XYZ file of C-alpha atoms in Angstrom:
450
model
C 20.331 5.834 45.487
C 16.744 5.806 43.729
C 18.320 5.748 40.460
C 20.337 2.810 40.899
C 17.182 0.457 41.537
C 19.058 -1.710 43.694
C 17.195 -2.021 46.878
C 15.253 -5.176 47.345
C 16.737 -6.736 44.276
C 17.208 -10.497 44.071
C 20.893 -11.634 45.348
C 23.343 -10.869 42.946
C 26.903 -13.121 42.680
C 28.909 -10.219 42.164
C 28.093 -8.406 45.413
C 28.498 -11.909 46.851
C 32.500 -12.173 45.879
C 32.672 -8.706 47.464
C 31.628 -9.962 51.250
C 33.182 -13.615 50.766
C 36.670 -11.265 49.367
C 36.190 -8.904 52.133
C 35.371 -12.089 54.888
C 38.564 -13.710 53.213
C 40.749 -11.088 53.318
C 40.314 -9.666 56.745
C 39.757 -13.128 58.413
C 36.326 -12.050 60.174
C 33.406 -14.189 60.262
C 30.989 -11.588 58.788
C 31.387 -9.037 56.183
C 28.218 -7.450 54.551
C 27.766 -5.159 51.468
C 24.448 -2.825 52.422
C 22.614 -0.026 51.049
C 21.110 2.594 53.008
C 17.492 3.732 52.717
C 15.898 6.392 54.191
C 14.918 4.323 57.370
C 16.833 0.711 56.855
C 19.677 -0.287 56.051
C 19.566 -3.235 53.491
C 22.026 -6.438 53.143
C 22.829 -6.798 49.448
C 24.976 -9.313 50.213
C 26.262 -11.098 53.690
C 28.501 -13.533 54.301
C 28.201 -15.288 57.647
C 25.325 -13.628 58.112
C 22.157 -15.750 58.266
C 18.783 -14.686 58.254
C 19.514 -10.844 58.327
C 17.906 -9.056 55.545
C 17.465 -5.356 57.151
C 18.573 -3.414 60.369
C 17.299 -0.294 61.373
C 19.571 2.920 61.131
C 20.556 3.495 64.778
C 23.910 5.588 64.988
C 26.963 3.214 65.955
C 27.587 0.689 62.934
C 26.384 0.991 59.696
C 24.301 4.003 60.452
C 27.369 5.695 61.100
C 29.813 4.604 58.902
C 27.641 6.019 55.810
C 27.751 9.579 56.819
C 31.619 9.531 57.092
C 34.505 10.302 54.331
C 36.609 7.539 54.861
C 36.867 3.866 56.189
C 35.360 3.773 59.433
C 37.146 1.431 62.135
C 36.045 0.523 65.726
C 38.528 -1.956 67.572
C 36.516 -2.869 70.301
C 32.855 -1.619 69.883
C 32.103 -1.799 74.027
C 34.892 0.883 74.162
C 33.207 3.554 71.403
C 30.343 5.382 73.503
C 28.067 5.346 70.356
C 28.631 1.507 69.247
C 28.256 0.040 72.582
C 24.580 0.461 72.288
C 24.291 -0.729 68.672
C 22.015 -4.014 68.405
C 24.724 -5.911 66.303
C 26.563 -5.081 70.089
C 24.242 -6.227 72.897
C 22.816 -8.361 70.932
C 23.265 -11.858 70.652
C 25.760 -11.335 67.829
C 28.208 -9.655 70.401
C 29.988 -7.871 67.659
C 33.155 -6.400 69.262
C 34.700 -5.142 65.769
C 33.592 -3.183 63.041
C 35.129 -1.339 59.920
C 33.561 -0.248 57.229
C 34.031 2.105 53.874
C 31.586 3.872 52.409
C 30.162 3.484 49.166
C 30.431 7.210 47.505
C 29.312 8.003 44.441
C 31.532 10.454 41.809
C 28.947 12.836 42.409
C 29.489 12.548 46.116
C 26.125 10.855 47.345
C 26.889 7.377 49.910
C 24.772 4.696 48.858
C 26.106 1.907 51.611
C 28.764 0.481 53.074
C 31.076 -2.489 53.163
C 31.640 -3.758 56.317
C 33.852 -6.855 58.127
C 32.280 -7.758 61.709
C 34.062 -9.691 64.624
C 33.350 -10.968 67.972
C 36.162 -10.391 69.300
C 38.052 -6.928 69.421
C 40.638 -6.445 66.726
C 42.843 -3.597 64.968
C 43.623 -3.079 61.292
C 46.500 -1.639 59.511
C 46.292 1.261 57.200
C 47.049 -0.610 54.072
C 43.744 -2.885 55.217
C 41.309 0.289 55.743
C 42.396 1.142 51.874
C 41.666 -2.177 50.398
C 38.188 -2.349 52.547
C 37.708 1.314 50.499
C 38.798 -0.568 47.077
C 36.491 -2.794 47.604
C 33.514 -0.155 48.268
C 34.704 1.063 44.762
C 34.284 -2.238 43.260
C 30.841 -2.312 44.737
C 30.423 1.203 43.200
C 31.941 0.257 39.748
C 29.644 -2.375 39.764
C 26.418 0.039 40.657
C 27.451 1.695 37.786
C 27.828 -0.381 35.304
C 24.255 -1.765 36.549
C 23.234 2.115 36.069
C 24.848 2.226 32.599
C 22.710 -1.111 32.145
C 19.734 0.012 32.788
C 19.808 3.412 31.099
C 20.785 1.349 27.698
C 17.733 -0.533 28.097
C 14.982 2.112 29.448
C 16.392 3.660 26.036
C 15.596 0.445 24.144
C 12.316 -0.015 25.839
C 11.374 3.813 24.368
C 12.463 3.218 21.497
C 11.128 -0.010 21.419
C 8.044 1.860 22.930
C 7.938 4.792 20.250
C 8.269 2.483 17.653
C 5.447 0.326 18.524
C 3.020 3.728 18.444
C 4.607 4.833 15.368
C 3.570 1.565 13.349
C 0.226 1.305 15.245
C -0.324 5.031 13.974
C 0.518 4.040 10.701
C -1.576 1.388 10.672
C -4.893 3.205 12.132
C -3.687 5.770 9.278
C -3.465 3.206 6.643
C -6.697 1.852 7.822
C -8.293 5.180 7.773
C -6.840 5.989 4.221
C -8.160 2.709 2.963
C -11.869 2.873 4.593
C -11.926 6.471 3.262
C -10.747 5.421 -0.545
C -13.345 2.521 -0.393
C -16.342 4.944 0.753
C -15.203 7.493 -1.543
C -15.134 4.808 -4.245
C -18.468 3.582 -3.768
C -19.768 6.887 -4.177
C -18.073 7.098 -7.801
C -20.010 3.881 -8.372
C -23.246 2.754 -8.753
C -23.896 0.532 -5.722
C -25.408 -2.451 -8.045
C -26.178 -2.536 -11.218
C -30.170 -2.165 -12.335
C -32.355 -5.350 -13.574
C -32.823 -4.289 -17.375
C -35.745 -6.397 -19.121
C -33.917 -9.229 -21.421
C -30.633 -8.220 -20.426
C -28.509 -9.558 -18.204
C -25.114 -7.427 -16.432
C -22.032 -7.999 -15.054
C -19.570 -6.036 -13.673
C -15.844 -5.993 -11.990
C -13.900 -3.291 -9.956
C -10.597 -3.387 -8.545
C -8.395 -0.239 -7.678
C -4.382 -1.284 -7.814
C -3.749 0.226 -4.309
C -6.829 0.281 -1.326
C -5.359 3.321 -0.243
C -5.845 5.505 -3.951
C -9.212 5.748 -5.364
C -9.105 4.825 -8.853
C -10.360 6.730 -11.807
C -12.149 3.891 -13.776
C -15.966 4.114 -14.187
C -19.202 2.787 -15.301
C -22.853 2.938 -14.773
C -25.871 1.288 -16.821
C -29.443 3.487 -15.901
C -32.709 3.863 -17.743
C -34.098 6.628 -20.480
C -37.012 5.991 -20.605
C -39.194 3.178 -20.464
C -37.715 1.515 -23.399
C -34.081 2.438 -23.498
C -31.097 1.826 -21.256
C -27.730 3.801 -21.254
C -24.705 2.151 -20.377
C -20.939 3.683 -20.119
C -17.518 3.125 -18.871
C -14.516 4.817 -18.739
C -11.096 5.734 -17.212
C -10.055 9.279 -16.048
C -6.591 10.106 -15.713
C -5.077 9.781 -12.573
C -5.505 8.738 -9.192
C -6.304 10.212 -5.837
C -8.737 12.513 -4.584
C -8.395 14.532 -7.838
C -9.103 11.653 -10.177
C -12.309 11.012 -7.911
C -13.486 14.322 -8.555
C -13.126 14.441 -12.545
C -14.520 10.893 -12.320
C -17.623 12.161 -10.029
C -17.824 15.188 -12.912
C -17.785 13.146 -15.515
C -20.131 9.986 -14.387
C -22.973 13.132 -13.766
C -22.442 14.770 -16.708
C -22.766 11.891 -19.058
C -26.039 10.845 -17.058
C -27.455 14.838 -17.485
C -26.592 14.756 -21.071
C -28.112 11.744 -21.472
C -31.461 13.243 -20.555
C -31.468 15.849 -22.780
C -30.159 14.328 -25.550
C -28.937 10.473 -25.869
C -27.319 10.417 -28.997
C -24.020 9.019 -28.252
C -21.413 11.778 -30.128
C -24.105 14.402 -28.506
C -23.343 13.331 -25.093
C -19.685 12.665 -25.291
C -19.157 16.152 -27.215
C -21.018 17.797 -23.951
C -18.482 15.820 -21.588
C -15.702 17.067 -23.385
C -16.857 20.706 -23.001
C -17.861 20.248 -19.009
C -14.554 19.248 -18.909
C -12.975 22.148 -20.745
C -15.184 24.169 -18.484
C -13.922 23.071 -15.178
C -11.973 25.636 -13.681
C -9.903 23.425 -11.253
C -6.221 23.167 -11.859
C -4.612 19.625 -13.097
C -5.694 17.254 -15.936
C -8.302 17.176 -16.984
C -9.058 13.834 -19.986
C -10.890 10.856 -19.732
C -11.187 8.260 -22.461
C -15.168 6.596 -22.706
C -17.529 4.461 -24.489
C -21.288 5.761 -24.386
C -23.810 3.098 -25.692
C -27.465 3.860 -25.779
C -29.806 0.326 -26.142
C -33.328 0.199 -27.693
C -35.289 -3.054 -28.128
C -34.657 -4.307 -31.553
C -37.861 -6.100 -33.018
C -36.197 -9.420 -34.011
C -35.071 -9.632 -30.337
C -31.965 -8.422 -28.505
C -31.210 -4.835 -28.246
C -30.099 -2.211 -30.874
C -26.410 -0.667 -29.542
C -25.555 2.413 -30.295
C -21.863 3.372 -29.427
C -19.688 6.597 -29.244
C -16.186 6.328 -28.144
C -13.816 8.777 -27.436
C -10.108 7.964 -26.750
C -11.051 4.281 -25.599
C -9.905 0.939 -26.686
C -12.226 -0.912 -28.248
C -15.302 -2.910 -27.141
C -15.544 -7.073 -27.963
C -19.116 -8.028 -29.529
C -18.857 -11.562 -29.014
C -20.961 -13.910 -31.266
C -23.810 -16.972 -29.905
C -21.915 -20.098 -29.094
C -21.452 -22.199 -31.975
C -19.725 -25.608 -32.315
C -17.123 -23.883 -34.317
C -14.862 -21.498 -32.759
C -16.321 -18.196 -32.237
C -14.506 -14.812 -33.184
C -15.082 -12.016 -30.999
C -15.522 -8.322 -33.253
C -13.335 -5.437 -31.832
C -15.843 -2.648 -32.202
C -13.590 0.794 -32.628
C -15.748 4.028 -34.151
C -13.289 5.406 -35.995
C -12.095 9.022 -35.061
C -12.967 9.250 -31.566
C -10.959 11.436 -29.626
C -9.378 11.926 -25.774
C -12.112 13.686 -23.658
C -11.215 17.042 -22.673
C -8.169 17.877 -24.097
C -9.323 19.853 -27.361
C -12.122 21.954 -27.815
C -12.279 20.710 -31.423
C -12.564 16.781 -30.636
C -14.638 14.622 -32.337
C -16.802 11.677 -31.408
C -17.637 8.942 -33.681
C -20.304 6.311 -33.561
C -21.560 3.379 -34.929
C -24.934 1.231 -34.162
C -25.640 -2.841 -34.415
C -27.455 -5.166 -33.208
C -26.956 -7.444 -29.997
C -28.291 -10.504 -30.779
C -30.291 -13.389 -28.153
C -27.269 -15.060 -27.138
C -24.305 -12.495 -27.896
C -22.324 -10.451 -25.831
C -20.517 -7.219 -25.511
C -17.331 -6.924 -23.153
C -16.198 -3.281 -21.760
C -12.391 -2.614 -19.880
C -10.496 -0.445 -19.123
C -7.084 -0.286 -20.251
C -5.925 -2.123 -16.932
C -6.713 -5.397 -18.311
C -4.802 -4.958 -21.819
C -1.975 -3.198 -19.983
C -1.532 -6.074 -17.355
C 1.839 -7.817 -17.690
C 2.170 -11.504 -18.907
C 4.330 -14.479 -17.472
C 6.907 -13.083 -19.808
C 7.038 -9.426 -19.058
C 4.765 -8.504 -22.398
C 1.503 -7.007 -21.812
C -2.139 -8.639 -22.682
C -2.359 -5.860 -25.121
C -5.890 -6.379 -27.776
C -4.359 -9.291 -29.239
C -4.171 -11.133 -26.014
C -7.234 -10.467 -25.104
C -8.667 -11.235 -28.358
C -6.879 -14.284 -28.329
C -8.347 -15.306 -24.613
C -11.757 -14.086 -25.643
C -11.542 -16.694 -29.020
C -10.207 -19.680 -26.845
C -13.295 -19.212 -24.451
C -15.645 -22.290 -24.255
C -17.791 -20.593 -21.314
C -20.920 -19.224 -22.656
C -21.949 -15.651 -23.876
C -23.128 -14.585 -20.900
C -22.562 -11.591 -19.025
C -21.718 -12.811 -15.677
C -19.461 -16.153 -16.869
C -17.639 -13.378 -19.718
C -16.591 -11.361 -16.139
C -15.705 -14.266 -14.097
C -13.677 -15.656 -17.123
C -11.955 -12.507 -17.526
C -10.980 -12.303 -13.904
C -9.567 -15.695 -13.868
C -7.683 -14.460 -16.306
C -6.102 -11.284 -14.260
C -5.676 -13.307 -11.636
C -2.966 -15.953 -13.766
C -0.782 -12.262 -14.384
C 2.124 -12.621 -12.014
C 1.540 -9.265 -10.169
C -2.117 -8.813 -11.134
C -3.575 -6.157 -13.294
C -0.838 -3.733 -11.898
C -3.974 -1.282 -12.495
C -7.378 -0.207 -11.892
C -9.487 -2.630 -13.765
C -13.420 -1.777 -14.329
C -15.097 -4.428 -16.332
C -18.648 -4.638 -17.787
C -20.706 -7.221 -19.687
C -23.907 -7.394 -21.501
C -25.473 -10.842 -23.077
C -28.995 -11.456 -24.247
C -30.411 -14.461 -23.297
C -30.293 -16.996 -26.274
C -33.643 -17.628 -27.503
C -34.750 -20.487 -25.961
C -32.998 -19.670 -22.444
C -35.550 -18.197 -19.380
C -35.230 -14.586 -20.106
C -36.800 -13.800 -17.139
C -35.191 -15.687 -14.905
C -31.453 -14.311 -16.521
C -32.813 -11.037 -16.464
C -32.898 -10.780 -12.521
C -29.060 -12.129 -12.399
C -27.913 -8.455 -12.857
C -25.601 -8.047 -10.405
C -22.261 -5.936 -9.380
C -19.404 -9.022 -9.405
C -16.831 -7.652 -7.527
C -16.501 -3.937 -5.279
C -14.155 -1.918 -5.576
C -11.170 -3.024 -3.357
C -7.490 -3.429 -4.041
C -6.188 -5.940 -7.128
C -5.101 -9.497 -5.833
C -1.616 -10.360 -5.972
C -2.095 -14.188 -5.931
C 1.890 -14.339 -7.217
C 4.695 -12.576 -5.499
């Protein structure tokens, strides 16, 4: 009876029709449909019955009718010795007939009974004591299609249920994945770029997905107290093994640096730490290694090595004429760690008060258009021409981003940027000096267009 989870339930119209069709059919002023509990026995449905929601189980009526096989019937209830002391009996009902079929279940367990009451004695034909049992099996078909009811949707609620915890686990995973790529990012990084003396920095980071870790880098430190180095990169791959070739690599250049600065010397050392690693999987990187002295005319003396990069934009002072950015590209600079045999090359100019040098990765050049084509060097030659903004680190980043952010689906990539100006000569060098700043963390690429 328990797993029907019909007791106490609201009235129900289709146990209703039963007693009015029962009441109807036999002519009696009460007919009841009522489950038995352990110690009650409860009216699902009554007709003529008024204010009855319960009787006890005392033997004579109900309480008897559910323990037998077939349709009970009692003609005149002061003439059975069990139902003449029934409540429905002496009471002020003064029931005087009673018949009633159980309610069996195909598994053979009675749930209730459906009973016609009369005041007045009263017999009933066969044919009458097997439509009172049809209707008991209406009353079961019914249970059991309430049964088959609820099964279908305790299954929908798990389901409905399991579902639920699978995408919350998903999410905490997601979120875990992404909080660990961002603190395992940061650690590939430095956490903000250093205040160099007439110099002023600017920077950008954005991995394509929060959950990978990207394998761009960068970092500007001091030498000495006179010269700065200053690289960036991009390491092939993604993922924890990325992050570990990029953590190799970013130390590496800054212990080579230490011994020896000279660009090709430090970029020939990378490529052999990388030769050296014994871990499986690839192993290349692509770089540009610039070492900066104080020039005496003002600005900064650049030395560059590049090895496998794309080239690096030296863009000119402001002038009222347009101004053409130079793609600085050492000739003969090879991928980093793929031969033992590579070769660096080098080259060394001046950065002027009020020019500027731009750094990327290839996730800016290889960033899709409106039209499907990438950015490619000529695009972003182009974009760097048709600047009006000034040569200054920090508007050359912000610039550039705009830029990214007008690409339909972003960069697509990881995208490290870095810029260095020089104060023109009659700016506040000081007070552009302490602008050196980290733009952007890293954190996944916007995707302003769908």
């Amino acid at each position: 009876m328990r797993r029907y989870d019909i007791l106490d339930t609201p009235p129900d119209g289709a146990y209703d029709r039963v007693a009015a069709m029962a009441a109807r059919l036999f002519k009696v002023p009460v007919a009841t449909v009522t489950i038995v509990d352990e110690d009650r026995i409860w009216f699902k449905a009554a007709h003529g019955l008024e204010g009855v929601g319960e009787i006890s189980r005392e033997p004579g009526l109900c309480g008897s009718a559910v323990l037998a096989d077939d349709t009970l019937v009692i003609p005149d209830t002061l003439a059975d010795p069990v139902a003449c002391n029934n409540g429905l009996v002496t009471g002020p009902m003064g029931v005087r007939f009673y018949a009633a079929a159980p309610i069996i279940t195909h598994d053979g367990h009675r749930l209730g009974t459906v009973n016609i009451l009369d005041v007045k004695p009263r017999s009933i034909t066969e044919e009458d004591t097997r439509t009172l049992a049809d209707l008991a099996a209406i009353v079961l078909d019914e249970l059991e299609m309430r049964l088959a009811a609820l099964k279908a949707l305790r299954v929908e609620q798990e389901r409905r249920r399991e579902q639920e915890e699978a995408r919350a686990r998903a999410e905490r995973d997601k979120a875990s994945i992404e909080a660990f790529a961002a603190t395992l990012q940061r650690t590939l990084l430095p956490p903000a770029l250093p205040v160099v003396p007439g110099l002023e920095l600017a920077c950008h980071y954005a991995t394509a997905s929060p959950q990978d870790v990207g394998g761009d880098f960068y970092d500007v430190f001091p030498l000495d107290a006179g010269r700065w180095v200053f690289f960036l990169g991009d390491v092939c791959g993604k993922g924890p093994e990325a992050a570990a070739v990029t953590s190799l690599t970013r130390y590496t250049l800054r212990a080579a640096a230490l011994i020896d600065p000279d660009p090709d010397t430090v970029l020939t050392a990378l490529n052999s730490a990388l030769l050296l690693d014994p871990a499986d999987g690839t192993r290349y990187c692509t770089a540009v290694f610039g070492l900066l002295q104080p020039h005496e005319d003002g600005g900064f003396t650049v030395t560059v090595a590049t090895g496998g990069h794309p080239p690096i934009y030296h863009l000119p002072a402001p002038t009222s004429q347009p101004v053409h950015p130079q793609a600085i590209r050492p000739q003969g600079g090879m991928l980093i760690g793929a031969l033992a045999e590579a070769r660096f090359a080098s080259t060394t100019f001046r950065l002027a008060p009020g020019e500027a040098l731009l750094l990327y990765t290839d996730g800016l050049t290889e960033a899709r258009t409106e039209n499907g084509d990438m950015l490619d060097e000529e695009g972003l030659t182009a974009f760097l021409t048709e600047r009006t903004g000034p040569a200054s680190a920090t508007a050359l980043v912000e610039d550039t981003i705009t830029l990214i952010d007008t690409f339909p689906h972003g960069a697509g990539d990881d995208v490290a940027l870095l810029a260095l100006s020089v104060p023109a000569a009659d700016a506040d060098v000081n007070a552009v000096a302490a602008t050196a700043h980290t733009i952007a963390p890293a954190g996944p690429t916007p995707e302003k267009h769908p």
